[in-house]
Coordinates of C-alpha atoms in Angstrom, one line a residue:
X465 CA -10.9 21.9 -45.5
X466 CA -9.5 25.6 -46.0
X467 CA -6.3 26.5 -47.1
X468 CA -4.5 30.2 -47.1
X469 CA -1.8 29.9 -49.9
X470 CA 0.6 26.9 -49.0
X471 CA -0.7 27.1 -45.1
X472 CA -3.5 24.5 -44.6
X473 CA -5.6 25.9 -41.6
X474 CA -8.4 23.4 -41.6
X475 CA -7.4 20.1 -42.7
X476 CA -10.6 17.7 -43.6
X477 CA -12.2 18.3 -40.1
X478 CA -15.5 16.5 -39.0
X479 CA -17.4 17.2 -35.5
X480 CA -21.1 16.9 -34.7
X481 CA -22.9 19.1 -32.0
X482 CA -25.6 17.7 -30.1
X483 CA -28.4 19.0 -28.5
X484 CA -27.7 21.3 -25.5
X485 CA -24.1 20.9 -26.0
X486 CA -21.5 23.5 -24.1
X487 CA -18.5 23.5 -26.2
X488 CA -15.1 25.3 -25.5
X489 CA -13.1 25.9 -28.3
X490 CA -9.7 25.9 -28.0
X491 CA -5.9 26.4 -29.7
X492 CA -3.4 28.7 -30.2
X493 CA -4.0 32.6 -31.7
X494 CA -4.6 31.8 -35.6
X495 CA -5.1 28.0 -35.2
X496 CA -8.3 28.5 -37.2
X497 CA -11.0 28.7 -34.6
X498 CA -12.6 32.3 -35.6
X499 CA -12.4 31.1 -39.3
X500 CA -14.3 27.3 -38.0
X501 CA -16.9 29.6 -36.3
X502 CA -17.6 31.9 -39.5
X503 CA -18.1 28.6 -41.6
X504 CA -20.6 27.2 -39.2
X505 CA -22.5 30.5 -39.0
X506 CA -22.5 30.3 -42.6
X507 CA -20.3 33.8 -43.2
X508 CA -17.5 31.9 -44.8
X509 CA -17.3 29.2 -47.5
X510 CA -14.7 26.4 -46.9
X511 CA -12.5 25.2 -50.0
X512 CA -14.0 21.7 -49.4
X513 CA -16.7 20.1 -46.8
X514 CA -20.0 21.4 -45.8
X515 CA -22.0 21.9 -42.6
X516 CA -25.5 20.6 -42.3
X517 CA -28.0 21.8 -39.3
X518 CA -31.4 21.3 -39.4
X519 CA -33.6 23.7 -41.7
X520 CA -35.6 25.1 -39.2
X521 CA -33.1 26.0 -36.4
X522 CA -31.9 29.1 -35.7
X523 CA -28.4 30.4 -35.0
X524 CA -26.8 33.3 -33.4
X525 CA -23.1 34.5 -33.8
X526 CA -21.1 37.1 -31.7
X527 CA -17.7 38.5 -33.0
X528 CA -15.2 40.7 -33.1
X529 CA -16.3 42.7 -36.4
X530 CA -19.7 43.2 -35.3
X531 CA -21.4 46.7 -36.5
X532 CA -24.5 47.9 -34.2
X533 CA -26.7 50.1 -35.9
X534 CA -26.9 53.6 -34.5
X535 CA -29.5 56.1 -33.9
X536 CA -31.8 54.1 -31.9
X537 CA -31.8 54.1 -27.5
X538 CA -30.3 51.0 -26.0
X539 CA -33.6 49.6 -25.1
X540 CA -35.2 50.0 -28.6
X541 CA -32.3 48.8 -30.4
X542 CA -32.6 45.7 -27.9
X543 CA -36.1 45.0 -28.3
X544 CA -35.2 44.3 -32.2
X545 CA -34.2 40.8 -31.2
X546 CA -38.1 40.3 -30.8
X547 CA -38.9 40.3 -34.5
X548 CA -39.1 36.8 -34.7
X549 CA -41.3 36.8 -31.7
X550 CA -43.9 39.6 -32.7
X551 CA -44.1 37.0 -36.5
X552 CA -45.0 34.4 -34.2
X553 CA -47.7 36.1 -32.4
X554 CA -49.3 37.4 -35.3
X555 CA -49.5 33.6 -36.8
X556 CA -50.6 32.0 -33.5
X557 CA -53.4 34.6 -33.2
X558 CA -54.4 33.1 -36.9
X559 CA -54.2 29.8 -36.0
X560 CA -56.3 30.3 -32.9
X561 CA -59.0 31.7 -35.0
X562 CA -58.8 28.7 -37.3
X563 CA -59.0 26.3 -34.3
X564 CA -61.9 28.0 -33.0
X565 CA -63.6 28.0 -36.0
X566 CA -62.9 24.7 -37.7
X567 CA -65.3 22.0 -36.8
X568 CA -63.5 19.0 -38.7
X569 CA -62.2 17.7 -35.7
X570 CA -61.1 14.5 -37.4
X571 CA -59.4 15.5 -40.3
X572 CA -55.6 15.6 -41.3
X573 CA -55.7 19.3 -41.9
X574 CA -56.8 20.0 -38.3
X575 CA -54.7 17.8 -36.7
X576 CA -51.6 19.7 -38.5
X577 CA -53.1 23.1 -37.1
X578 CA -53.1 21.4 -33.7
X579 CA -49.8 20.6 -34.1
X580 CA -48.5 23.6 -35.8
X581 CA -50.2 25.3 -32.6
X582 CA -48.1 23.7 -30.0
X583 CA -45.2 24.4 -31.9
X584 CA -45.4 27.7 -32.0
X585 CA -46.8 28.2 -28.4
X586 CA -43.6 26.1 -27.5
X587 CA -41.5 28.4 -29.3
X588 CA -43.2 31.6 -28.6
X589 CA -42.7 30.5 -24.7
X590 CA -38.7 30.0 -25.2
X591 CA -38.5 33.2 -26.8
X592 CA -40.0 35.1 -24.1
X593 CA -43.1 36.2 -25.9
X594 CA -45.2 36.8 -22.7
X595 CA -42.9 39.5 -21.2
X596 CA -40.6 41.1 -23.4
X597 CA -39.5 44.3 -22.1
X598 CA -39.0 43.4 -18.6
X599 CA -37.1 40.2 -19.8
X600 CA -35.0 42.8 -22.3
X601 CA -34.1 44.9 -19.4
X602 CA -33.2 41.9 -17.0
X603 CA -30.6 40.9 -20.0
X604 CA -29.3 44.2 -20.2
X605 CA -28.4 44.6 -16.3
X606 CA -27.3 41.4 -16.2
X607 CA -24.5 42.9 -19.0
X608 CA -23.7 45.9 -17.1
X609 CA -26.4 48.4 -18.1
X610 CA -27.9 50.6 -15.6
X611 CA -31.5 51.8 -15.6
X612 CA -30.5 55.2 -16.9
X613 CA -28.8 53.7 -19.8
X614 CA -31.7 52.1 -21.3
X615 CA -32.6 55.5 -23.2
X616 CA -29.4 56.7 -24.1
X617 CA -28.7 56.1 -27.6
X618 CA -26.5 53.3 -29.1
X619 CA -23.7 56.0 -30.6
X620 CA -22.8 57.5 -27.2
X621 CA -21.3 53.9 -26.1
X622 CA -17.7 52.7 -27.0
X623 CA -17.5 49.3 -29.0
X624 CA -17.0 47.1 -25.9
X625 CA -20.7 48.5 -24.8
X626 CA -22.1 48.2 -28.0
X627 CA -20.8 44.6 -28.1
X628 CA -22.7 44.0 -25.1
X629 CA -26.1 45.2 -26.8
X630 CA -25.2 42.7 -29.7
X631 CA -24.7 40.0 -27.0
X632 CA -28.1 41.1 -25.0
X633 CA -30.1 40.9 -28.5
X634 CA -28.5 37.5 -29.2
X635 CA -29.5 36.0 -25.7
X636 CA -32.5 37.1 -26.0
X637 CA -33.4 35.5 -29.4
X638 CA -32.3 32.1 -28.0
X639 CA -31.2 30.4 -31.0
X640 CA -30.8 26.8 -31.3
X641 CA -27.1 27.4 -32.0
X642 CA -25.2 29.9 -30.0
X643 CA -21.4 31.1 -31.4
X644 CA -19.9 33.3 -28.9
X645 CA -15.8 34.3 -30.1
X646 CA -14.3 35.6 -26.9
X647 CA -17.7 37.0 -25.4
X648 CA -15.7 38.2 -21.9
X649 CA -13.0 40.2 -23.5
X650 CA -15.6 43.2 -23.4
X651 CA -17.3 41.8 -19.9
X652 CA -16.6 43.1 -16.1
X653 CA -16.3 40.3 -13.9
X654 CA -19.6 40.8 -12.7
X655 CA -21.2 40.6 -16.5
X656 CA -19.0 37.2 -16.6
X657 CA -20.7 35.9 -13.5
X658 CA -24.3 36.6 -14.8
X659 CA -23.5 35.4 -18.3
X660 CA -22.2 31.7 -16.9
X661 CA -25.6 31.5 -14.8
X662 CA -27.6 32.3 -18.0
X663 CA -25.7 30.0 -20.3
X664 CA -25.8 27.1 -17.7
X665 CA -29.7 26.8 -18.3
X666 CA -29.6 27.7 -21.8
X667 CA -31.8 25.4 -24.2
X668 CA -29.6 25.4 -26.9
X669 CA -26.5 24.5 -27.7
X670 CA -23.4 26.9 -27.2
X671 CA -19.7 26.5 -29.1
X672 CA -17.6 29.4 -27.3
X673 CA -13.9 30.6 -28.0
X674 CA -12.4 32.1 -24.8
X675 CA -8.8 32.4 -23.2
X676 CA -10.5 32.8 -19.7
X677 CA -10.0 29.4 -18.0
X678 CA -12.8 29.9 -15.5
X679 CA -15.3 30.9 -17.9
X680 CA -14.4 27.7 -19.8
X681 CA -14.5 25.6 -16.8
X682 CA -18.0 27.1 -15.6
X683 CA -19.7 27.0 -18.8
X684 CA -18.8 23.9 -21.1
X685 CA -18.8 19.9 -20.6
X686 CA -16.7 19.1 -23.9
X687 CA -13.5 20.9 -25.2
X688 CA -12.4 20.7 -29.2
X689 CA -8.7 21.8 -30.0
X690 CA -7.8 22.8 -33.1
X691 CA -3.7 22.3 -33.3
X692 CA -2.0 22.5 -36.8
X693 CA -5.2 21.6 -38.7
X694 CA -6.6 19.1 -37.1
X695 CA -9.2 18.6 -34.4
X696 CA -9.2 16.4 -31.0
X697 CA -12.0 15.9 -29.1
X698 CA -12.5 15.9 -25.1
X699 CA -15.5 15.3 -23.0
X700 CA -14.0 17.4 -20.8
X701 CA -14.2 21.2 -19.4
X702 CA -10.7 23.4 -20.1
X703 CA -8.8 22.0 -16.9
X704 CA -10.2 18.5 -17.4
X705 CA -9.0 18.3 -21.3
X706 CA -5.3 19.8 -20.3
X707 CA -4.9 16.6 -17.9
X708 CA -6.4 14.2 -20.4
X709 CA -4.5 15.8 -23.2
X710 CA -1.2 15.6 -21.6
X711 CA -2.4 11.7 -20.8
X712 CA -2.9 10.9 -24.2
X713 CA 0.2 12.5 -25.4
X714 CA 2.2 10.8 -22.8
X715 CA 0.4 7.3 -23.7
X716 CA 1.3 8.0 -27.3
X717 CA 4.7 8.7 -26.8
X718 CA 5.1 5.4 -24.9
X719 CA 3.6 3.3 -27.4
X720 CA 5.8 5.0 -30.1
X721 CA 8.9 4.3 -28.5
X722 CA 8.0 0.9 -27.7
X723 CA 7.1 0.2 -31.4
X724 CA 10.5 1.7 -32.1
X725 CA 12.2 -0.3 -30.5
X726 CA 10.0 -3.6 -31.6
X727 CA 11.1 -2.1 -35.4
X728 CA 14.6 -2.0 -34.5
X729 CA 15.3 -5.3 -33.3
X730 CA 13.2 -6.7 -36.0
X731 CA 15.2 -5.2 -38.5
X732 CA 18.4 -6.0 -36.8
X733 CA 17.3 -9.8 -37.3
X734 CA 16.0 -9.7 -40.8
X735 CA 19.7 -8.1 -41.6
X736 CA 21.3 -11.0 -39.6
X737 CA 19.0 -13.5 -41.3
X738 CA 19.7 -12.3 -45.0
X739 CA 23.3 -12.8 -44.7
X740 CA 23.0 -16.5 -44.3
X741 CA 21.5 -18.7 -47.2
X742 CA 19.7 -21.0 -44.9
X743 CA 17.5 -17.9 -43.6
X744 CA 17.1 -16.0 -46.3
X745 CA 13.2 -17.2 -46.9
X746 CA 12.8 -16.0 -42.9
X747 CA 14.3 -12.9 -43.2
X748 CA 11.9 -12.5 -46.5
X749 CA 9.0 -13.7 -44.2
X750 CA 9.7 -11.1 -41.3
X751 CA 10.7 -7.6 -43.9
X752 CA 6.8 -8.8 -45.2
X753 CA 5.6 -9.0 -41.6
X754 CA 7.4 -5.7 -40.5
X755 CA 5.9 -3.6 -43.7
X756 CA 2.2 -4.5 -42.8
X757 CA 3.0 -3.2 -39.0
X758 CA 0.3 -0.2 -38.7
X759 CA 3.1 2.5 -37.5
X760 CA 2.1 4.8 -34.7
X761 CA 2.7 8.4 -35.6
X762 CA 3.4 11.1 -33.0
X763 CA 1.2 14.0 -33.7
X764 CA 3.0 17.5 -34.7
X765 CA 2.3 19.9 -31.8
X766 CA 2.3 23.9 -31.9
X767 CA 4.5 24.8 -29.3
X768 CA 5.8 28.2 -31.2
X769 CA 5.9 30.7 -28.7
X770 CA 7.1 34.1 -28.4
X771 CA 10.2 35.5 -27.6
X772 CA 9.8 38.2 -25.6
X773 CA 12.8 40.0 -23.6
X774 CA 12.1 43.9 -22.8
X775 CA 15.4 46.3 -23.2
X776 CA 17.3 46.8 -19.8
X777 CA 15.8 49.8 -18.0
X778 CA 17.5 52.9 -18.2
X779 CA 18.5 54.3 -14.5
X780 CA 15.6 56.3 -12.8
X781 CA 15.6 58.4 -9.9
X782 CA 14.6 56.7 -6.5
X783 CA 10.5 57.9 -6.9
X784 CA 9.1 57.4 -9.7
X785 CA 5.7 58.7 -9.1
X786 CA 3.7 60.7 -6.1
X787 CA 0.6 61.4 -6.2
X788 CA -1.3 63.4 -3.4
X789 CA -5.1 64.4 -3.3
X790 CA -5.9 63.0 -6.7
X791 CA -10.0 63.0 -7.7
X792 CA -11.4 62.2 -11.1
X793 CA -14.9 63.2 -12.0
X794 CA -16.7 62.4 -14.7
X795 CA -19.5 65.0 -14.9
X796 CA -21.3 64.7 -11.5
X797 CA -19.6 61.0 -11.2
X798 CA -17.0 60.7 -8.9
X799 CA -14.6 58.0 -9.7
X800 CA -11.5 58.6 -7.6
X801 CA -11.5 60.9 -4.0
X802 CA -8.4 62.3 -2.7
X803 CA -6.2 59.2 -3.6
X804 CA -2.7 59.0 -2.3
X805 CA 0.2 57.2 -3.9
X806 CA 3.9 56.9 -4.1
X807 CA 5.8 54.3 -6.6
X808 CA 9.5 53.8 -5.9
X809 CA 11.7 52.8 -8.3
X810 CA 11.6 48.9 -8.8
X811 CA 8.2 48.4 -7.2
X812 CA 5.8 45.7 -9.2
X813 CA 2.0 46.7 -8.5
X814 CA -1.3 45.4 -9.3
X815 CA -4.2 47.0 -9.7
X816 CA -7.6 44.8 -8.7
X817 CA -11.2 45.4 -8.1
X818 CA -14.5 45.5 -9.6
X819 CA -14.9 47.1 -13.1
X820 CA -15.8 51.0 -12.8
X821 CA -14.1 51.6 -9.8
X822 CA -11.3 53.9 -11.6
X823 CA -8.4 51.2 -12.4
X824 CA -8.3 51.9 -15.6
X825 CA -8.7 55.9 -15.0
X826 CA -5.7 55.7 -12.5
X827 CA -3.5 53.9 -15.3
X828 CA -4.3 56.7 -18.1
X829 CA -3.9 59.4 -15.2
X830 CA -0.4 58.4 -14.6
X831 CA 0.8 57.7 -18.2
X832 CA -0.6 61.5 -18.9
X833 CA -3.2 60.2 -21.1
X834 CA -5.8 61.7 -18.7
X835 CA -5.8 64.9 -16.2
X836 CA -7.0 64.3 -12.9
X837 CA -10.0 67.1 -12.0
X838 CA -7.6 68.0 -9.2
X839 CA -4.7 66.6 -7.1
X840 CA -1.1 66.4 -7.5
X841 CA 1.2 64.5 -9.7
X842 CA 4.9 64.4 -10.1
X843 CA 6.8 62.4 -12.0
X844 CA 10.1 61.3 -11.0
X845 CA 13.7 61.7 -12.6
X846 CA 14.7 60.4 -16.1
X847 CA 11.3 58.3 -16.5
X848 CA 11.1 56.3 -19.6
X849 CA 7.4 55.3 -20.0
X850 CA 5.9 52.4 -21.9
X851 CA 2.2 52.0 -21.3
X852 CA -0.3 49.3 -22.9
X853 CA -3.9 50.5 -23.0
X854 CA -6.8 48.2 -22.5
X855 CA -7.4 48.7 -26.1
X856 CA -3.9 48.9 -27.6
X857 CA -4.5 46.3 -30.2
X858 CA -7.5 47.6 -31.5
X859 CA -6.1 51.0 -32.0
X860 CA -3.6 50.2 -34.5
X861 CA -4.2 51.6 -38.1
X862 CA -5.9 48.6 -40.0
X863 CA -4.7 49.8 -43.4
X864 CA -1.2 49.8 -42.7
X865 CA 1.4 46.6 -42.6
X866 CA 2.9 45.4 -40.1
X867 CA 6.5 46.6 -41.2
X868 CA 4.9 49.9 -41.3
X869 CA 3.2 49.7 -38.0
X870 CA 6.7 48.8 -36.4
X871 CA 8.1 51.8 -38.2
X872 CA 5.8 54.6 -37.0
X873 CA 6.5 53.1 -33.6
X874 CA 10.5 52.7 -33.9
X875 CA 13.2 55.2 -33.2
X876 CA 15.9 55.1 -36.2
X877 CA 18.3 53.1 -34.4
X878 CA 16.0 50.3 -34.4
X879 CA 14.6 50.1 -37.8
X880 CA 17.7 47.7 -39.1
X881 CA 16.3 45.0 -36.3
X882 CA 12.6 45.3 -37.0
X883 CA 12.1 42.1 -39.1
X884 CA 14.0 40.4 -36.2
X885 CA 11.7 41.5 -33.6
X886 CA 8.9 40.7 -35.7
X887 CA 9.8 37.0 -36.2
X888 CA 10.5 37.0 -32.5
X889 CA 6.7 37.4 -32.0
X890 CA 6.0 34.8 -34.5
X891 CA 5.3 36.9 -37.7
X892 CA 7.4 35.5 -40.6
X893 CA 8.6 37.0 -43.4
X894 CA 5.7 36.8 -45.5
X895 CA 3.6 38.3 -42.9
X896 CA 5.2 41.3 -42.8
X897 CA 3.5 42.7 -45.6
X898 CA 0.2 41.9 -44.6
X899 CA -2.2 44.5 -43.6
X900 CA -3.3 44.8 -39.9
X901 CA -6.9 44.6 -41.0
X902 CA -6.2 40.8 -41.6
X903 CA -4.8 39.8 -38.2
X904 CA -6.8 38.0 -35.6
X905 CA -7.2 39.6 -32.0
X906 CA -4.4 37.5 -30.5
X907 CA -2.0 38.7 -33.5
X908 CA -3.0 42.2 -33.5
X909 CA -2.2 42.0 -29.4
X910 CA 1.2 40.6 -30.4
X911 CA 1.9 43.2 -32.8
X912 CA 0.9 45.9 -30.0
X913 CA 3.4 43.8 -28.1
X914 CA 6.0 44.1 -30.0
X915 CA 5.6 47.7 -30.8
X916 CA 6.0 48.3 -26.9
X917 CA 9.9 46.5 -27.0
X918 CA 11.2 49.3 -29.6
X919 CA 12.2 51.7 -26.8
X920 CA 13.7 51.0 -23.4
X921 CA 11.3 51.5 -20.6
X922 CA 11.7 51.7 -16.7
X923 CA 8.1 52.6 -16.1
X924 CA 5.9 50.3 -17.6
X925 CA 2.2 50.5 -17.2
X926 CA 0.0 47.8 -18.6
X927 CA -3.7 47.7 -18.6
X928 CA -5.3 44.2 -19.6
X929 CA -2.4 43.2 -21.5
X930 CA -3.6 39.1 -21.4
X931 CA -7.0 40.3 -23.6
X932 CA -7.0 38.6 -26.9
X933 CA -3.6 36.0 -26.2
X934 CA -3.8 32.7 -26.0
X935 CA -2.5 30.5 -23.0
X936 CA 0.9 30.1 -23.8
X937 CA 1.4 33.8 -25.5
X938 CA 0.0 34.6 -21.5
X939 CA 2.6 32.2 -20.0
X940 CA 5.8 33.6 -22.4
X941 CA 4.5 37.6 -21.3
X942 CA 4.3 36.5 -17.7
X943 CA 8.0 35.3 -18.0
X944 CA 9.1 38.5 -19.7
X945 CA 7.6 40.6 -17.1
X946 CA 9.2 38.5 -14.0
X947 CA 12.5 39.2 -16.1
X948 CA 11.7 42.8 -16.5
X949 CA 14.0 44.9 -14.2
X950 CA 11.9 48.4 -14.4
X951 CA 9.2 49.9 -12.0
X952 CA 5.6 47.7 -13.0
X953 CA 2.3 48.7 -12.8
X954 CA -0.5 45.8 -14.3
X955 CA -4.1 46.3 -14.0
X956 CA -5.9 42.9 -14.5
X957 CA -8.7 40.7 -13.4
X958 CA -6.4 37.2 -14.5
X959 CA -5.1 35.7 -11.4
X960 CA -3.4 33.0 -13.0
X961 CA -1.4 36.0 -14.8
X962 CA -0.8 38.0 -11.7
X963 CA 0.0 35.5 -9.1
X964 CA 3.8 35.9 -8.1
X965 CA 3.8 38.8 -10.4
X966 CA 4.1 41.7 -8.4
X967 CA 4.7 42.4 -4.6
X968 CA 2.2 45.1 -3.8
X969 CA -1.6 44.7 -4.8
X970 CA -3.8 47.8 -4.7
X971 CA -7.5 46.9 -4.9
X972 CA -10.0 50.0 -6.0
X973 CA -12.9 50.1 -3.7
X974 CA -15.2 53.0 -2.8
X975 CA -13.1 55.4 -4.5
X976 CA -10.2 54.9 -2.9
X977 CA -6.9 52.6 -2.7
X978 CA -6.5 50.0 -0.3
X979 CA -3.0 48.6 -0.3
X980 CA -1.8 45.2 0.6
X981 CA 2.1 44.1 0.5
X982 CA 2.2 41.1 -1.4
X983 CA 0.5 39.7 -4.4
X984 CA -2.7 38.7 -5.7
X985 CA -2.9 35.6 -3.8
X986 CA -2.0 37.4 -0.3
X987 CA -4.5 40.2 -1.2
X988 CA -6.9 37.2 -1.7
X989 CA -6.2 35.5 1.5
X990 CA -6.4 38.3 3.6
X991 CA -9.7 39.3 2.0
X992 CA -10.7 35.8 3.1
X993 CA -11.7 34.9 -0.4
X994 CA -10.7 32.2 -2.4
X995 CA -11.2 33.5 -5.6
X996 CA -10.9 36.8 -7.7
X997 CA -15.1 36.7 -8.3
X998 CA -15.9 36.2 -4.7
X999 CA -14.9 39.7 -4.6
X1000 CA -17.0 40.6 -7.1
X1001 CA -20.1 38.1 -5.7
X1002 CA -20.2 39.5 -2.4
X1003 CA -19.9 43.3 -3.8
X1004 CA -23.0 42.3 -6.2
X1005 CA -24.8 41.0 -3.1
X1006 CA -24.2 44.0 -1.6
X1007 CA -25.2 46.0 -4.3
X1008 CA -28.6 43.8 -5.2
X1009 CA -29.6 44.5 -1.8
X1010 CA -29.3 48.3 -1.8
X1011 CA -31.0 48.0 -5.4
X1012 CA -34.1 46.1 -4.4
X1013 CA -34.5 47.8 -1.4
X1014 CA -34.1 51.6 -3.0
X1015 CA -36.4 50.9 -6.0
X1016 CA -38.7 47.7 -4.7
X1017 CA -38.3 46.0 -8.0
X1018 CA -38.8 42.0 -8.3
X1019 CA -35.5 40.0 -8.5
X1020 CA -35.2 37.8 -11.8
X1021 CA -34.8 34.1 -11.6
X1022 CA -31.1 34.3 -12.2
X1023 CA -30.3 37.2 -9.8
X1024 CA -32.7 35.1 -6.7
X1025 CA -30.1 31.6 -8.0
X1026 CA -27.0 33.6 -7.3
X1027 CA -28.0 35.3 -4.4
X1028 CA -29.4 31.9 -3.4
X1029 CA -25.8 30.7 -4.1
X1030 CA -24.3 33.2 -2.0
X1031 CA -26.4 32.4 1.1
X1032 CA -25.4 28.7 1.0
X1033 CA -21.8 29.8 0.4
X1034 CA -22.0 31.7 3.7
X1035 CA -24.1 29.6 5.9
X1036 CA -21.0 27.2 5.0
X1037 CA -18.3 29.6 6.0
X1038 CA -20.4 30.4 9.3
X1039 CA -20.6 27.0 10.4
X1040 CA -17.3 26.1 9.7
X1041 CA -15.7 29.3 11.5
X1042 CA -18.0 28.6 14.6
X1043 CA -16.9 25.2 14.6
X1044 CA -13.0 26.4 14.6
X1045 CA -14.2 29.0 17.6
X1046 CA -15.5 26.0 19.7
X1047 CA -12.5 24.0 19.3
X1048 CA -10.3 27.0 20.5
X1049 CA -12.3 28.0 23.3
X1050 CA -12.0 24.1 24.8
X1051 CA -8.6 24.6 24.8
X1052 CA -8.8 28.1 26.2
X1053 CA -10.9 26.8 29.0
X1054 CA -8.2 24.6 30.5
X1055 CA -6.9 25.3 33.9
X1056 CA -3.3 25.6 32.8
X1057 CA -4.0 27.2 29.3
X1058 CA -2.1 30.5 30.3
X1059 CA 0.9 28.9 31.1
X1060 CA 1.0 26.5 28.3
X1061 CA 3.9 28.2 25.5
X1062 CA 1.5 28.0 23.0
X1063 CA -1.6 30.3 24.4
X1064 CA -0.4 33.3 22.5
X1065 CA -0.7 31.4 19.5
X1066 CA -4.2 30.0 20.1
X1067 CA -5.4 33.4 21.3
X1068 CA -4.4 34.6 17.9
X1069 CA -6.3 32.2 16.0
X1070 CA -9.3 32.8 18.0
X1071 CA -9.5 36.3 17.3
X1072 CA -8.7 35.6 13.6
X1073 CA -11.0 33.1 13.7
X1074 CA -14.0 35.4 15.2
X1075 CA -12.8 37.8 12.7
X1076 CA -13.7 36.0 9.5
X1077 CA -17.1 34.9 11.1
X1078 CA -18.0 38.6 11.5
X1079 CA -16.9 38.5 7.7
X1080 CA -19.0 35.6 6.6
X1081 CA -21.9 36.8 8.9
X1082 CA -21.9 40.2 6.8
X1083 CA -21.6 38.1 3.4
X1084 CA -24.8 36.1 4.7
X1085 CA -26.6 39.3 6.0
X1086 CA -26.0 41.0 2.8
X1087 CA -27.5 38.0 0.5
X1088 CA -30.5 37.4 2.6
X1089 CA -31.3 41.3 2.6
X1090 CA -30.9 41.1 -1.4
X1091 CA -33.4 38.3 -1.4
X1092 CA -35.8 40.3 0.6
X1093 CA -35.7 37.6 3.1

């Protein structure tokens, strides 16, 4: 039980975590998810109630406020995860020595020693004791670090990369209970894929908070929802939970409606009978039955949503922005090379592609936060810029109150409306004087979005705007952007969010921009891919092939599994497209084929199927090469 002031955050909730369970913890921003993880981890004490777990069990908790020690290299800091392993190794040596020298084979003491030795060896094996450095390097690479990063100091890395080091340490420690609060926020898509595979075979239990639907579906088998202080438990991953939740609410509503009809009928009958002296006894009896009915209550539902509406965009010139021969280098590293981009008034573009390919870099160049190494950038007439950076919510000043934050971003004419705007973003009157430091990640994101709406904007650039937002808030933001009448550039990996949002998709690949005249689904269809993740998986197979070819290293277990999966997927595609080609060629072999009206359509399909087959074969060859087959 947890209460803050008048608000009950967690209302006497109870649940059990079994062995090797995979639990997704879901609910609105501020519902109490992070608080519950802190209580389970022992970082916070509830007002009432307790948490019980085996005394010998271990627990790891990745949260948003972790501080990494400074002054060590990435690899040395990661190797601190094995402090327990080193102690185990010392104890094992002592136990082995005792077993070898003792002769009281029948005694309880000797049997206890053998039992301890078996337990220690099992734990030592679980912690990867025999291969500490190689395993550390494998996990770091899985989370996006390169070999050259291992000897760099942790101080040189941003907060997001430092969080990856903490995650690597935690995964290597292999705690019995692994608590992850928004682990995907600082990961690129390839690292998310790797983490999913790692967690699928993880020996302990995992509880994860995430607003990434696909990650939850791929990792979890059970979903615990927190809503208005209560928990609701579903034996399903996220997609299954959504369906089951709706079904449960519909059935409960139907039962409630039926009972209400029954009660109303009984009340009418009692009223009629009470008016007749001969039926008073019967009415009293019926009244007692009515009082004993176990009444169905409809659960409260948190349906409060933000009320986002972008101000009308001021009129801009026809051309919003033109860029020619833009190149951006960081030292020796070239991120963008000779990029050409023209954005007209009212255009809506999305930037997609693998992390590290320059999406955020170009967004920062467009809004003037970064200078290109070379090239020309010309902004159009009367441009009013609005920019939401990837770390926008984290950049807010923690010591200020919500109202002070809004005042710092507001023009004078908006000062009288600030409290109303905060209310529209679900911050009540008593919230206005809170410090930014006490806000959850989702609440900070809402405040950052509120600041964005204080000035009229006709060129809106959003970099990963859905980070930290819950599912409902994402939908509300998407509706607001759809109604926005200015020019839009949005950087995102979130396919649900991008679908239907833009009419042009720009893929960042090999330092260049590749333009598709449609939304993200059109782009995926053109790339012959079902899912954003397969873009990254195909690239990962090629990169792994090159890496293994260049340095001759052996693939890790998880890498090999992932590549074998890619091989199987590619083989199925090859088989499918070969079948399509055979069917089409059978039609094309008919004597009267070229006089049939549909012959051009069939030839077009045949050409497309051949291209699809070539792409599938390329995927297969990349994966096979990476496996060393």
